[in-house]
């Protein structure tokens, strides 16, 4: 896509994913009610064949690359060198790993438990999860229009919106309030996803983008599995309320630390005037928070 439309393209990708997260559970509910839950998984499996067929039918334009890839290891090393060359980039990736491991993982693991113990069961958790999906849609719409001059500063600030619903879940606040705050948090992270991908594509040389994106994903998800494993034992030791409140505190403290890094604050949006097409990534880590039990 042309540089002038890069953020809008990322926003549209985010809107399509968020829409699927909202529509998918509704369709699954109808199928489960009309047949049985097992049929839902059969339909889900068929959709992978549809996806594979769709990808096979794509005919992307060839992109000329300079040089010859020496080995998989050399690609990893080249991507690592490019990642560490940008302070703002490696700081954000390191922060994301702790964010997913210490904030997202406890929320996803303990949320259904709280819903069962205090809110009446799965329906309440469905409302909370739907709030996140709806918010992601709003964030994508916002990203279609607003291009912040200091993208990483705004991304850090909207990340703070995640803390309130996590804390209030631990405090067993009313479901409606948590769901509303989830809409707000989802909107922030939907906007974050589009702006982050756009900034990455603008700041990293195109020939290094896929390699840096690989490190972005590996780094960002590094602690999520461990966080999912430990959330249960930790909450059993110190309590669900304390665990979720600690997660909310970490969200705020870690985000403010990142915001204090000069390299993060100094990144400015690039207003490219050239119409040279830029490759757009098709996935983003932000969706993990609202994925169904992602």
mmCIF file of N, CA and C in Angstrom, residues 9 19 25 36 96 146 172 178 211 223 229 236 253 258 269 277-278:
data_model
loop_
_atom_site.group_PDB
_atom_site.id
_atom_site.type_symbol
_atom_site.label_atom_id
_atom_site.label_comp_id
_atom_site.label_asym_id
_atom_site.label_seq_id
_atom_site.Cartn_x
_atom_site.Cartn_y
_atom_site.Cartn_z
ATOM 1 N N UNK A 9 -4.576 1.144 6.177
ATOM 2 C CA UNK A 9 -4.553 -0.271 5.805
ATOM 3 C C UNK A 9 -4.427 -1.160 7.041
ATOM 4 N N UNK A 19 -13.888 -7.614 13.940
ATOM 5 C CA UNK A 19 -15.243 -7.996 13.556
ATOM 6 C C UNK A 19 -15.448 -9.495 13.637
ATOM 7 N N UNK A 25 -18.026 -15.730 17.990
ATOM 8 C CA UNK A 25 -18.702 -16.323 19.150
ATOM 9 C C UNK A 25 -20.227 -16.362 19.007
ATOM 10 N N UNK A 36 -25.014 -29.232 18.573
ATOM 11 C CA UNK A 36 -24.322 -29.528 19.829
ATOM 12 C C UNK A 36 -22.936 -28.918 19.759
ATOM 13 N N UNK A 96 6.386 -5.561 26.143
ATOM 14 C CA UNK A 96 5.245 -6.377 25.725
ATOM 15 C C UNK A 96 5.320 -7.790 26.296
ATOM 16 N N UNK A 146 -7.084 9.184 12.968
ATOM 17 C CA UNK A 146 -6.104 9.903 13.791
ATOM 18 C C UNK A 146 -4.719 9.315 13.600
ATOM 19 N N UNK A 172 -14.134 -7.680 42.107
ATOM 20 C CA UNK A 172 -15.498 -8.170 41.863
ATOM 21 C C UNK A 172 -16.503 -7.018 41.686
ATOM 22 N N UNK A 178 -17.231 -3.461 34.433
ATOM 23 C CA UNK A 178 -16.024 -4.086 33.873
ATOM 24 C C UNK A 178 -16.129 -4.155 32.358
ATOM 25 N N UNK A 211 12.157 -10.021 9.333
ATOM 26 C CA UNK A 211 13.055 -10.580 10.353
ATOM 27 C C UNK A 211 12.838 -9.894 11.694
ATOM 28 N N UNK A 223 6.927 -14.636 27.544
ATOM 29 C CA UNK A 223 6.493 -14.987 28.898
ATOM 30 C C UNK A 223 5.004 -15.325 29.005
ATOM 31 N N UNK A 229 0.689 -20.556 32.903
ATOM 32 C CA UNK A 229 0.949 -21.690 33.798
ATOM 33 C C UNK A 229 0.949 -21.250 35.260
ATOM 34 N N UNK A 236 -3.560 -19.132 43.914
ATOM 35 C CA UNK A 236 -3.874 -20.024 45.030
ATOM 36 C C UNK A 236 -3.058 -19.671 46.259
ATOM 37 N N UNK A 253 2.881 0.648 36.143
ATOM 38 C CA UNK A 253 4.290 0.933 36.439
ATOM 39 C C UNK A 253 5.170 0.655 35.222
ATOM 40 N N UNK A 258 8.438 2.593 30.448
ATOM 41 C CA UNK A 258 8.689 2.648 29.003
ATOM 42 C C UNK A 258 8.526 4.074 28.491
ATOM 43 N N UNK A 269 6.021 10.389 13.759
ATOM 44 C CA UNK A 269 5.378 9.805 12.590
ATOM 45 C C UNK A 269 6.066 10.286 11.330
ATOM 46 N N UNK A 277 4.811 1.354 -2.728
ATOM 47 C CA UNK A 277 4.044 0.434 -1.886
ATOM 48 C C UNK A 277 4.868 -0.106 -0.733
ATOM 49 N N UNK A 278 4.214 -0.336 0.401
ATOM 50 C CA UNK A 278 4.854 -0.871 1.597
ATOM 51 C C UNK A 278 4.103 -2.130 2.008
#
